[in-house]
Tab-separated table of C-alpha atoms and ligand atoms in Angstrom:
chain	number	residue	atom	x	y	z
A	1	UNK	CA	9.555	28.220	-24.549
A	2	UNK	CA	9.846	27.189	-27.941
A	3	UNK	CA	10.135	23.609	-29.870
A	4	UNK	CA	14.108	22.214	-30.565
A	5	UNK	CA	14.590	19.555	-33.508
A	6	UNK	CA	18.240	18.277	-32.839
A	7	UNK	CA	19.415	15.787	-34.507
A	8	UNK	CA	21.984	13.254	-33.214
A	9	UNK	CA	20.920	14.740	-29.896
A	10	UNK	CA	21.938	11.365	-27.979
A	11	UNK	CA	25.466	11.816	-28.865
A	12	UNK	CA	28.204	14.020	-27.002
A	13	UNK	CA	27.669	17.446	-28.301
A	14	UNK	CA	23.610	16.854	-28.628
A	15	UNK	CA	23.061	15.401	-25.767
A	16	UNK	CA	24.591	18.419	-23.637
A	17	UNK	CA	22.826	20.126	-25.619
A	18	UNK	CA	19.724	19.154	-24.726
A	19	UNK	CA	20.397	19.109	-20.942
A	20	UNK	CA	21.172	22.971	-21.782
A	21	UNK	CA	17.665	23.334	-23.529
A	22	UNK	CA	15.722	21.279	-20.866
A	23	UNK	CA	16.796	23.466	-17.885
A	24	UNK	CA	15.650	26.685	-19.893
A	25	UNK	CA	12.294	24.600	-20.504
A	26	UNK	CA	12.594	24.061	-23.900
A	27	UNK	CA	10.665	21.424	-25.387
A	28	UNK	CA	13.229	18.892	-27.240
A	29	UNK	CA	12.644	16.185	-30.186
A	30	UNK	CA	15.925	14.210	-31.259
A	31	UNK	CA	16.376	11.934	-33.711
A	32	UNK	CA	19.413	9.400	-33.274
A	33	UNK	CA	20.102	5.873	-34.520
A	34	UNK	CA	22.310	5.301	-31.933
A	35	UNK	CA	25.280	4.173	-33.859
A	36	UNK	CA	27.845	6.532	-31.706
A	37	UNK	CA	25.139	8.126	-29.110
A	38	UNK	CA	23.099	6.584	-26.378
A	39	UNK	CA	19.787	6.628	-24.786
A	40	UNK	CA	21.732	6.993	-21.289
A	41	UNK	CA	22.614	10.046	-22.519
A	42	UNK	CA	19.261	11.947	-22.512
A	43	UNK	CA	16.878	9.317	-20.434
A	44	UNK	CA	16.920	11.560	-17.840
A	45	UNK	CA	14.950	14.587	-19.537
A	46	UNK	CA	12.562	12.427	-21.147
A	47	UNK	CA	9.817	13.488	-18.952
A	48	UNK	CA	10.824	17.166	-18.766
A	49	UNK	CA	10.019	17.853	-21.965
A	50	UNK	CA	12.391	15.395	-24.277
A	51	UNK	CA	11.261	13.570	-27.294
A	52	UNK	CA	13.255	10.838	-28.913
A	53	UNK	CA	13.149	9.120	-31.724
A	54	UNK	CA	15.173	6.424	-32.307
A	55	UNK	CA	15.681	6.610	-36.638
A	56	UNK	CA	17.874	7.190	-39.265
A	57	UNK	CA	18.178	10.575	-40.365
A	58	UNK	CA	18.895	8.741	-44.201
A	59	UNK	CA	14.841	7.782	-43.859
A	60	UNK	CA	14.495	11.138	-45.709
A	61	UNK	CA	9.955	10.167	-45.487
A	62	UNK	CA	10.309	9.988	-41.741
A	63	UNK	CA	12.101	13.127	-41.657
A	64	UNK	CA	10.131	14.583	-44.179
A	65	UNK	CA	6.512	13.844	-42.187
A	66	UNK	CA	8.752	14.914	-38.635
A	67	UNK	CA	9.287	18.306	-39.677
A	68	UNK	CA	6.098	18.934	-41.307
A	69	UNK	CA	4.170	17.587	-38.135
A	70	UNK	CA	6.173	19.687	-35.728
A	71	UNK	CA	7.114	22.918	-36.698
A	72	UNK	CA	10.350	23.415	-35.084
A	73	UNK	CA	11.481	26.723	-34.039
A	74	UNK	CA	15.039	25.892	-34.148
A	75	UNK	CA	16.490	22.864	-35.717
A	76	UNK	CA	19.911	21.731	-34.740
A	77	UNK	CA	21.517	19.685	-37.365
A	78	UNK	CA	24.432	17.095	-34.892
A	79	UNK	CA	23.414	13.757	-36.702
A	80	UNK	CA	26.832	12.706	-38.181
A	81	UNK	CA	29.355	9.871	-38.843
A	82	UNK	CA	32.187	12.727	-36.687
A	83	UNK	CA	34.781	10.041	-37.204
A	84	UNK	CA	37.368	11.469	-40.064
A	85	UNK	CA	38.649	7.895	-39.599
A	86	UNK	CA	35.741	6.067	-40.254
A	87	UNK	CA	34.820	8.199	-43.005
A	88	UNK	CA	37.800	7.314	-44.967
A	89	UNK	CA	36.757	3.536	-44.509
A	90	UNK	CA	33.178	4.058	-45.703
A	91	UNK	CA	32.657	6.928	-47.638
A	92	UNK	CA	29.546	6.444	-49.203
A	93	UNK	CA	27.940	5.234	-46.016
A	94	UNK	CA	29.143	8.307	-44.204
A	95	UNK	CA	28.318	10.608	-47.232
A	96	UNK	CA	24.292	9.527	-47.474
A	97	UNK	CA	24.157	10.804	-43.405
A	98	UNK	CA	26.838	13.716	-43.697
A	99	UNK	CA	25.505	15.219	-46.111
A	100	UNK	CA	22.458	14.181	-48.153
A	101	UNK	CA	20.389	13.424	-45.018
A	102	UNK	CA	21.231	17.402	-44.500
A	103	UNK	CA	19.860	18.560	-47.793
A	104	UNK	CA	16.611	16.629	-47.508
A	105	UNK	CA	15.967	18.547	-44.192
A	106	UNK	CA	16.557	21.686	-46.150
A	107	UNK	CA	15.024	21.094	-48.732
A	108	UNK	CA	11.809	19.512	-46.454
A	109	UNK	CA	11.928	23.265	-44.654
A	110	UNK	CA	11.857	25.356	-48.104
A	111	UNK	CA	9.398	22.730	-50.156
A	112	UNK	CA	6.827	23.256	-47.573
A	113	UNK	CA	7.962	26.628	-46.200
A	114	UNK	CA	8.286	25.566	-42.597
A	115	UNK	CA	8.798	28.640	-40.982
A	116	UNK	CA	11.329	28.313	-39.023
A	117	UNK	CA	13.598	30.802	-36.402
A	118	UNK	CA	17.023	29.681	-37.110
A	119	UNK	CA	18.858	26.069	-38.851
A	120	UNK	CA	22.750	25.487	-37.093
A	121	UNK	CA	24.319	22.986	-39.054
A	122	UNK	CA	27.520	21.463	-37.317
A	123	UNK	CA	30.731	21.711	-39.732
A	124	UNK	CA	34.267	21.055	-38.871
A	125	UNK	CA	37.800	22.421	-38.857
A	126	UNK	CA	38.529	18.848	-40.811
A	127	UNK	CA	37.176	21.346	-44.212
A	128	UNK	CA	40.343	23.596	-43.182
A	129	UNK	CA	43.164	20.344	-43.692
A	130	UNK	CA	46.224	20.998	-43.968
A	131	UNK	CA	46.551	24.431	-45.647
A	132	UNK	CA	49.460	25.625	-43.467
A	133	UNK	CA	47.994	29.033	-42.364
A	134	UNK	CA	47.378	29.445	-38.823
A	135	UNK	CA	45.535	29.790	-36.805
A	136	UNK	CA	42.616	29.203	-39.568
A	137	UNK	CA	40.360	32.049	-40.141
A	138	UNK	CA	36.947	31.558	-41.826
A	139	UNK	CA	38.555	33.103	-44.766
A	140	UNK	CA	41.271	30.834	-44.923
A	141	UNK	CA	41.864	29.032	-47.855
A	142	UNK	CA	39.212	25.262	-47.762
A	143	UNK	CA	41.099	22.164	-48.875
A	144	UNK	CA	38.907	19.002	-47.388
A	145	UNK	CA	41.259	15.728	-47.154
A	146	UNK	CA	38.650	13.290	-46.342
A	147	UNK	CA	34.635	12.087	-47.305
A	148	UNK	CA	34.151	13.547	-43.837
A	149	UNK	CA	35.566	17.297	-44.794
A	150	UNK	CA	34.574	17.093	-48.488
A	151	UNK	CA	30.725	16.291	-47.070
A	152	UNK	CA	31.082	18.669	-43.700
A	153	UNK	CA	32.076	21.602	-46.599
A	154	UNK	CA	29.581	20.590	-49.185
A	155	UNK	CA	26.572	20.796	-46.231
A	156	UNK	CA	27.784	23.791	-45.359
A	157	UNK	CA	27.552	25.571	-48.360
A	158	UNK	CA	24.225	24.246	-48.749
A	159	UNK	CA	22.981	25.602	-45.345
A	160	UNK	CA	24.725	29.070	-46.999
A	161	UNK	CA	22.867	28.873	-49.841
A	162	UNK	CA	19.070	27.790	-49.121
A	163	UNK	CA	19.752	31.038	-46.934
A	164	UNK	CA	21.038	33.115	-49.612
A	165	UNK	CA	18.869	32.171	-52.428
A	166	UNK	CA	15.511	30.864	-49.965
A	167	UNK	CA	15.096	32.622	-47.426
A	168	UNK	CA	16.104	29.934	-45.019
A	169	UNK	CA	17.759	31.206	-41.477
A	170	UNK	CA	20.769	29.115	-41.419
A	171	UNK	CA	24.247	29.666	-39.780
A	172	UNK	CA	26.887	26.953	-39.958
A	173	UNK	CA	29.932	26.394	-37.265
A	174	UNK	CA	33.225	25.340	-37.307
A	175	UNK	CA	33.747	22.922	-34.214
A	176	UNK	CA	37.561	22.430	-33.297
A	177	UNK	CA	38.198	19.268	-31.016
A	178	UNK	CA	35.326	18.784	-28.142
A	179	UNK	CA	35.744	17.062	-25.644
A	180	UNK	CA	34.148	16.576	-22.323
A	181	UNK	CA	31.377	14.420	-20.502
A	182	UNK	CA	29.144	12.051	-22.402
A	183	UNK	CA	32.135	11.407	-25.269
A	184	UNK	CA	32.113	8.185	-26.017
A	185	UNK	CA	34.968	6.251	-26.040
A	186	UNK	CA	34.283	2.785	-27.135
A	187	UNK	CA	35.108	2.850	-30.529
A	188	UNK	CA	38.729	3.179	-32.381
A	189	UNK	CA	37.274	6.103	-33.826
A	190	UNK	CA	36.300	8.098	-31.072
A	191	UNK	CA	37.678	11.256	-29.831
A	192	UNK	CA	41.333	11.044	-28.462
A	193	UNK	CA	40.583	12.623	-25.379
A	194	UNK	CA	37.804	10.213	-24.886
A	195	UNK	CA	40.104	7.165	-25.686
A	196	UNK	CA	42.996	8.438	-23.445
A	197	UNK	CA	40.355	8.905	-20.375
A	198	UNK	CA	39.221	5.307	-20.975
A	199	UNK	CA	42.722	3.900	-20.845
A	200	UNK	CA	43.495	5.880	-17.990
A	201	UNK	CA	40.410	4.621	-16.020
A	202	UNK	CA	41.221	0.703	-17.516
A	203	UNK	CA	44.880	1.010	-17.228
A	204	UNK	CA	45.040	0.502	-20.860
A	205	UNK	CA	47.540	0.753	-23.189
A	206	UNK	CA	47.005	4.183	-25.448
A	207	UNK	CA	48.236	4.034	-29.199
A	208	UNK	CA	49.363	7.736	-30.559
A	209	UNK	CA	48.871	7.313	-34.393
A	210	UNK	CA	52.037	9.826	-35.291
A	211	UNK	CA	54.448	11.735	-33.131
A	212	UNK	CA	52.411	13.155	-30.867
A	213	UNK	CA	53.224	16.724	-31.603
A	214	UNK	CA	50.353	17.415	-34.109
A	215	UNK	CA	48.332	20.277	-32.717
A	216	UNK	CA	44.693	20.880	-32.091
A	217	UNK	CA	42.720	23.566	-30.256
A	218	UNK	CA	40.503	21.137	-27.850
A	219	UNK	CA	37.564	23.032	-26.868
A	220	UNK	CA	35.799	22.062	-23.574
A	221	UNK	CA	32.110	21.013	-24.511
A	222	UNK	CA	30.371	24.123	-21.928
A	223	UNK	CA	32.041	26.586	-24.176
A	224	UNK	CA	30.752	24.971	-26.940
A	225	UNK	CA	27.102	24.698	-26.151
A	226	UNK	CA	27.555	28.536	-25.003
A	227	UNK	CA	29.046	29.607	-28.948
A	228	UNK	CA	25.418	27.416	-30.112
A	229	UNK	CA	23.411	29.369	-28.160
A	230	UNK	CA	24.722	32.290	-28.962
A	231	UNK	CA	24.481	31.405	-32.518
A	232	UNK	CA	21.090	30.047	-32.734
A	233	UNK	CA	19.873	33.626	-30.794
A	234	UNK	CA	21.816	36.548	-31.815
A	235	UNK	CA	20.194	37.846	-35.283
A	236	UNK	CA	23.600	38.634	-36.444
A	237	UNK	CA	24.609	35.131	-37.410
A	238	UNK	CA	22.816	34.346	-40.490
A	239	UNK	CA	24.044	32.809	-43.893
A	240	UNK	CA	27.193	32.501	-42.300
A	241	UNK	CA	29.762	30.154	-41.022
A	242	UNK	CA	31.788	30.543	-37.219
A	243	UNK	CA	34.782	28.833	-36.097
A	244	UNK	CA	33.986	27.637	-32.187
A	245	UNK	CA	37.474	26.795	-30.588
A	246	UNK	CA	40.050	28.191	-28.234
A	247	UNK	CA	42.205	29.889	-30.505
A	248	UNK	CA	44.513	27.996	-28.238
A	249	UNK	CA	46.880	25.050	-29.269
A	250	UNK	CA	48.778	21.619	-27.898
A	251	UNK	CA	50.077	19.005	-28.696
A	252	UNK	CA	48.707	15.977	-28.232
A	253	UNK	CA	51.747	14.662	-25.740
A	254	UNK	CA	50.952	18.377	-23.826
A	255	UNK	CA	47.676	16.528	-24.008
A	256	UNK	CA	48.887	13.084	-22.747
A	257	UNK	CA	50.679	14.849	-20.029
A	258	UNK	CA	47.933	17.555	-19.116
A	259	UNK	CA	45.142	14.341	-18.735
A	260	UNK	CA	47.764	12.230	-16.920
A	261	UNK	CA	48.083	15.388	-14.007
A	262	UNK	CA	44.809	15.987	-14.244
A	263	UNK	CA	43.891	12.406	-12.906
A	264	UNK	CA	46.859	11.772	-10.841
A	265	UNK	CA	48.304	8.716	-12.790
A	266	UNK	CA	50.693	7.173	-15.312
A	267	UNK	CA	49.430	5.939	-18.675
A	268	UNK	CA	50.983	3.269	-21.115
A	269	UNK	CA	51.654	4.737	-24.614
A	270	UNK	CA	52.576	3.482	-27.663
A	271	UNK	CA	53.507	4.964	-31.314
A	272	UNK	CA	52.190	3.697	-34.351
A	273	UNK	CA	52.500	5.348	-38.168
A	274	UNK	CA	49.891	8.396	-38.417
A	275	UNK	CA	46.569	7.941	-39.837
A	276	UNK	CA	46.170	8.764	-43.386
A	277	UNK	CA	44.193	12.207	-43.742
A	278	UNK	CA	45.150	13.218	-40.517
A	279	UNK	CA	45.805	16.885	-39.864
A	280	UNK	CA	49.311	17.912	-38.432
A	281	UNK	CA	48.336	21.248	-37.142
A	282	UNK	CA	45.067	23.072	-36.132
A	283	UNK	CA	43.822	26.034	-34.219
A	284	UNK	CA	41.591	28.589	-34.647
A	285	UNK	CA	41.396	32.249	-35.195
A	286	UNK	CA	37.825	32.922	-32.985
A	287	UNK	CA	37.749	36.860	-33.735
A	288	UNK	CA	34.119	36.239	-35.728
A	289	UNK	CA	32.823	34.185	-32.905
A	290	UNK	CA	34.126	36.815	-30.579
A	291	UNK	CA	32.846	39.806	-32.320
A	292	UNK	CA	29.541	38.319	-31.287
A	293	UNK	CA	30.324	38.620	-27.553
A	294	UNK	CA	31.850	34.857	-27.287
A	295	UNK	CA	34.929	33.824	-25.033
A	296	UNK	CA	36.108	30.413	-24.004
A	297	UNK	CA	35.866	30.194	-20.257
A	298	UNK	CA	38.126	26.454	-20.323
A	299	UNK	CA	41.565	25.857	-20.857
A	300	UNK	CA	42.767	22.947	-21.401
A	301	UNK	CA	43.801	22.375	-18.076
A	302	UNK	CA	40.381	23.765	-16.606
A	303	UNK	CA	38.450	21.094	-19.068
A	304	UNK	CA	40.470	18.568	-18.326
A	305	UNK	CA	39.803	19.031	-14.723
A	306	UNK	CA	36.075	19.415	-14.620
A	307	UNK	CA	35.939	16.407	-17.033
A	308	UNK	CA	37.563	13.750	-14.710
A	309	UNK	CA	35.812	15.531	-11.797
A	310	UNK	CA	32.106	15.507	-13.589
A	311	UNK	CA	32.683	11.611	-14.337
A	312	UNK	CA	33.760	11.227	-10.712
A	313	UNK	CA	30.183	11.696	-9.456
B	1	NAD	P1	28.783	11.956	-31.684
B	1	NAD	O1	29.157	10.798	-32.517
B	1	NAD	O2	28.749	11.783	-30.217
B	1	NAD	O3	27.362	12.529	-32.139
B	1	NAD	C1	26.794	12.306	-33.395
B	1	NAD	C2	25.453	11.638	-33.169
B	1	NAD	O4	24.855	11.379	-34.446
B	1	NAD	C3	25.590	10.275	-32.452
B	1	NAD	O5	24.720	10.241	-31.350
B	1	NAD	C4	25.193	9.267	-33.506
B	1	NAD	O6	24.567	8.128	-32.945
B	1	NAD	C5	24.266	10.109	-34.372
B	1	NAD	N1	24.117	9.590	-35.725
B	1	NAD	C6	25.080	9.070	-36.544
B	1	NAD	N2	24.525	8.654	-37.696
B	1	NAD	C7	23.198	8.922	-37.595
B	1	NAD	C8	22.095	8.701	-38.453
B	1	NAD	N3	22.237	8.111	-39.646
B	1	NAD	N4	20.871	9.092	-38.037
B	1	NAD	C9	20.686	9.663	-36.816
B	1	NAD	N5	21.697	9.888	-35.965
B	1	NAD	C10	22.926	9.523	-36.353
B	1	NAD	O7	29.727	13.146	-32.096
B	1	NAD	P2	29.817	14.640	-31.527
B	1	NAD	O8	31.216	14.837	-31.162
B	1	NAD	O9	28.740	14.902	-30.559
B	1	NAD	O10	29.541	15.456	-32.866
B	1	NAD	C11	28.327	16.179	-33.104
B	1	NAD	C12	28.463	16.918	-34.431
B	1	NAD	O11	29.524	17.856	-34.359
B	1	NAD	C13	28.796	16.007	-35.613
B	1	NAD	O12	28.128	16.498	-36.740
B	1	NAD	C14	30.291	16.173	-35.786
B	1	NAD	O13	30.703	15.912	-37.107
B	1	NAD	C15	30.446	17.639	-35.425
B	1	NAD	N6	31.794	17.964	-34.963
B	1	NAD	C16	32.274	17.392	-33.820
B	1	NAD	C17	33.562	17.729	-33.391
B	1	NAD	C18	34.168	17.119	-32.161
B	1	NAD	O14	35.352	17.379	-31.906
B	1	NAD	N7	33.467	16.337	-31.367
B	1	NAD	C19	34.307	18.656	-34.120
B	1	NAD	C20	33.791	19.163	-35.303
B	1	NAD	C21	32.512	18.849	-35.711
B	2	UD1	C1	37.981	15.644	-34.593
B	2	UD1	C2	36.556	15.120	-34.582
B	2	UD1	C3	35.865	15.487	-35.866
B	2	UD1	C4	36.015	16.980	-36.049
B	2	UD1	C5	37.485	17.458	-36.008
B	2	UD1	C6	37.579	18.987	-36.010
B	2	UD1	C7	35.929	13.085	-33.389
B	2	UD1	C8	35.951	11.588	-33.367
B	2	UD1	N1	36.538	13.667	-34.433
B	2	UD1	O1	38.745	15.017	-35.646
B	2	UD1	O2	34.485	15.146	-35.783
B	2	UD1	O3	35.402	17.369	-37.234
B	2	UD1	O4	38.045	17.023	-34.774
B	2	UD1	O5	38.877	19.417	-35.776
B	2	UD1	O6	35.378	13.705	-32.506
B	2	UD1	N2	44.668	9.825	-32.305
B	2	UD1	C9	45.619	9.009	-31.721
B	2	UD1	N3	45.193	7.877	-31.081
B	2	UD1	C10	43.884	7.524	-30.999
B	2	UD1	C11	42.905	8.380	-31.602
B	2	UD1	C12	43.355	9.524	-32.248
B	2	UD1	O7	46.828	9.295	-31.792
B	2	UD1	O8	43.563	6.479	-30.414
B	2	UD1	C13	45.145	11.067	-32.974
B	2	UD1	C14	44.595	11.224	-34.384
B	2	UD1	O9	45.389	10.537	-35.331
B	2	UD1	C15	44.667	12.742	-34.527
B	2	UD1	C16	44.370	13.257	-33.113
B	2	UD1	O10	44.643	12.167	-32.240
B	2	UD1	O11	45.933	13.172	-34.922
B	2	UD1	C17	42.932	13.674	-32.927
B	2	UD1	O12	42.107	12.621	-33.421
B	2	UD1	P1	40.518	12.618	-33.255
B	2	UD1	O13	40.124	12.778	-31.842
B	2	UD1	O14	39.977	11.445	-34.013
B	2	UD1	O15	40.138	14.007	-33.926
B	2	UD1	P2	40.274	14.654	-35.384
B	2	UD1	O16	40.673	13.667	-36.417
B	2	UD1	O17	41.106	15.877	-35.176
């Protein structure tokens, strides 16, 4: 058993998460303010071994005093503004939690040499933009559009580097688009997968910002928490950075049309002018990951399906 620190563990990715950690009898602290995530989320596994904390990951004392107290084995860093979106309408809000909230923990861990087993910190495709290699490799060339890339890059290479020149065990991912249970949908910003599952339950008109036929290489959330795992165990990733994906594409009127068979039903779009800073195309190369022994068990299709059937129960 050993002692998880994940932070924004009530959101979608975290809180999955830490149903994953609680059934291998992990013990679990999260920190969330609850600005995207929700106590519904983890509630549940509070008394099997769940901690939360309800606080800002920008009180750098609290944090500070947390991590000195506990003496996390692993610490899983999830606390984010994920919205590209919402990053380009507040950038230096999103930049004190995307990124300097990030260096204090580091910095908390090698000021007071916290030993700890390994640090994941969550990065993005978004630092790939929209260099038009594909699919992008970890060696593909960085060019961050947004606060949310330029600060998802930036953490990164700090995670890199308090290895490299500390000591620190860090490792650093590249998520593609999750989706899957616990996403949550309510806000303008949310996921689009999220949004179009909402308007298919509401009968809801959905807006596509663009043409629809950007790409993106949606990654069903089990896969994901399998590629952390991994990660967080195998000694071989360290001071290093992983793309987690498909290394699958579609468009995101394949998507429309995938989500609309997948629940039986028709759904009301619309087309508005595309976001500014959105990516047209992205998928990933996954050889790194897969070196490591990962595969993705979900197509889209498959995710799809278990998603509508896991919020049926
Ligand atoms: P999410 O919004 O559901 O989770 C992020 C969590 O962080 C939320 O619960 C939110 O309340 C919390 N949070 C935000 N600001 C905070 C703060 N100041 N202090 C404490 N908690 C705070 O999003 P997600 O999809 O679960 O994303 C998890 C991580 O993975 C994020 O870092 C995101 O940038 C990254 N990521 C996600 C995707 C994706 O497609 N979902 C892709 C690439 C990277
Ligand atoms: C997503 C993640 C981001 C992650 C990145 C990695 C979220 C909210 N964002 O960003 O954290 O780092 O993947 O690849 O999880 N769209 C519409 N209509 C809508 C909403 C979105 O057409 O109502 C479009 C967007 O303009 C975009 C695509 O759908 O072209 C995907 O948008 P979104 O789900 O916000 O994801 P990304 O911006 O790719």
């Amino acid at each position: 058993m050993d002692k998880y620190l994940v932070t924004g563990g009530a959101g979608f990715i975290g809180s999955n998460l830490v149903e994953s950690l609680v059934l291998q009898k992990n013990e679990v602290i999260v920190v969330d303010d609850l600005s995207m995530g929700k106590y519904s989320n983890i509630s549940e596994f509070i008394d099997s071994g769940v901690t939360f904390y309800h606080k800002s990951i920008t009180d750098f004392s609290f944090m500070q005093e947390l991590l000195k107290k506990e003496k996390f084995n692993y610490i899983v860093l999830l606390g984010a503004v994920a919205s590209v979106a919402d990053s380009v309408a507040r950038p230096l809000e999103t930049h004190e939690i995307n990124l300097e909230a990030n260096l204090n923990i580091f910095e908390t861990v090698r000021k007071f040499e916290i030993p700890v087993k390994k640090i994941l910190f969550a990065s993005s495709a978004a630092v790939y933009g929209n260099n038009p290699e594909l699919p992008k490799k970890e060696t593909s060339v960085i060019d961050p559009l947004t606060p949310y890339a330029v600060d998802k890059f930036a953490s990164e290479r700090y995670a890199i580097s308090y290895g490299k020149l500390y000591g620190l065990p860090t490792v650093a991912t590249r998520f593609f688009n999750v989706y899957g249970p616990k996403q949550n949908p309510e806000s303008p910003y949310s996921g689009v997968l999220s949004i179009i599952h909402n308007c298919l339950l509401n009968d809801s008109k959905f807006t596509v910002f663009g043409d629809g036929e950007q790409t993106r290489d949606f990654t069903y959330v089990k896969d994901v928490i399998k590629a952390l795992m991994l990660l967080l165990h195998d000694e071989r990733a360290l001071h290093d950075v992983y793309n987690v994906a498909t290394g699958k594409w579609t468009t995101l009127n394949d998507d429309i049309h995938a989500f609309e068979k997948a629940m039986d039903k028709k759904i009301d779009v619309e087309y508005l002018p595309a976001r500014t800073g959105d990516i047209k195309e992205s998928y990933a190369d996954i050889t790194k990951l897969s070196l490591l022994g990962y595969h993705a068990e979900f197509s889209i299709n498959e995710g799809l399906r278990e998603y509508v059937e896991s919020e049926d129960d």
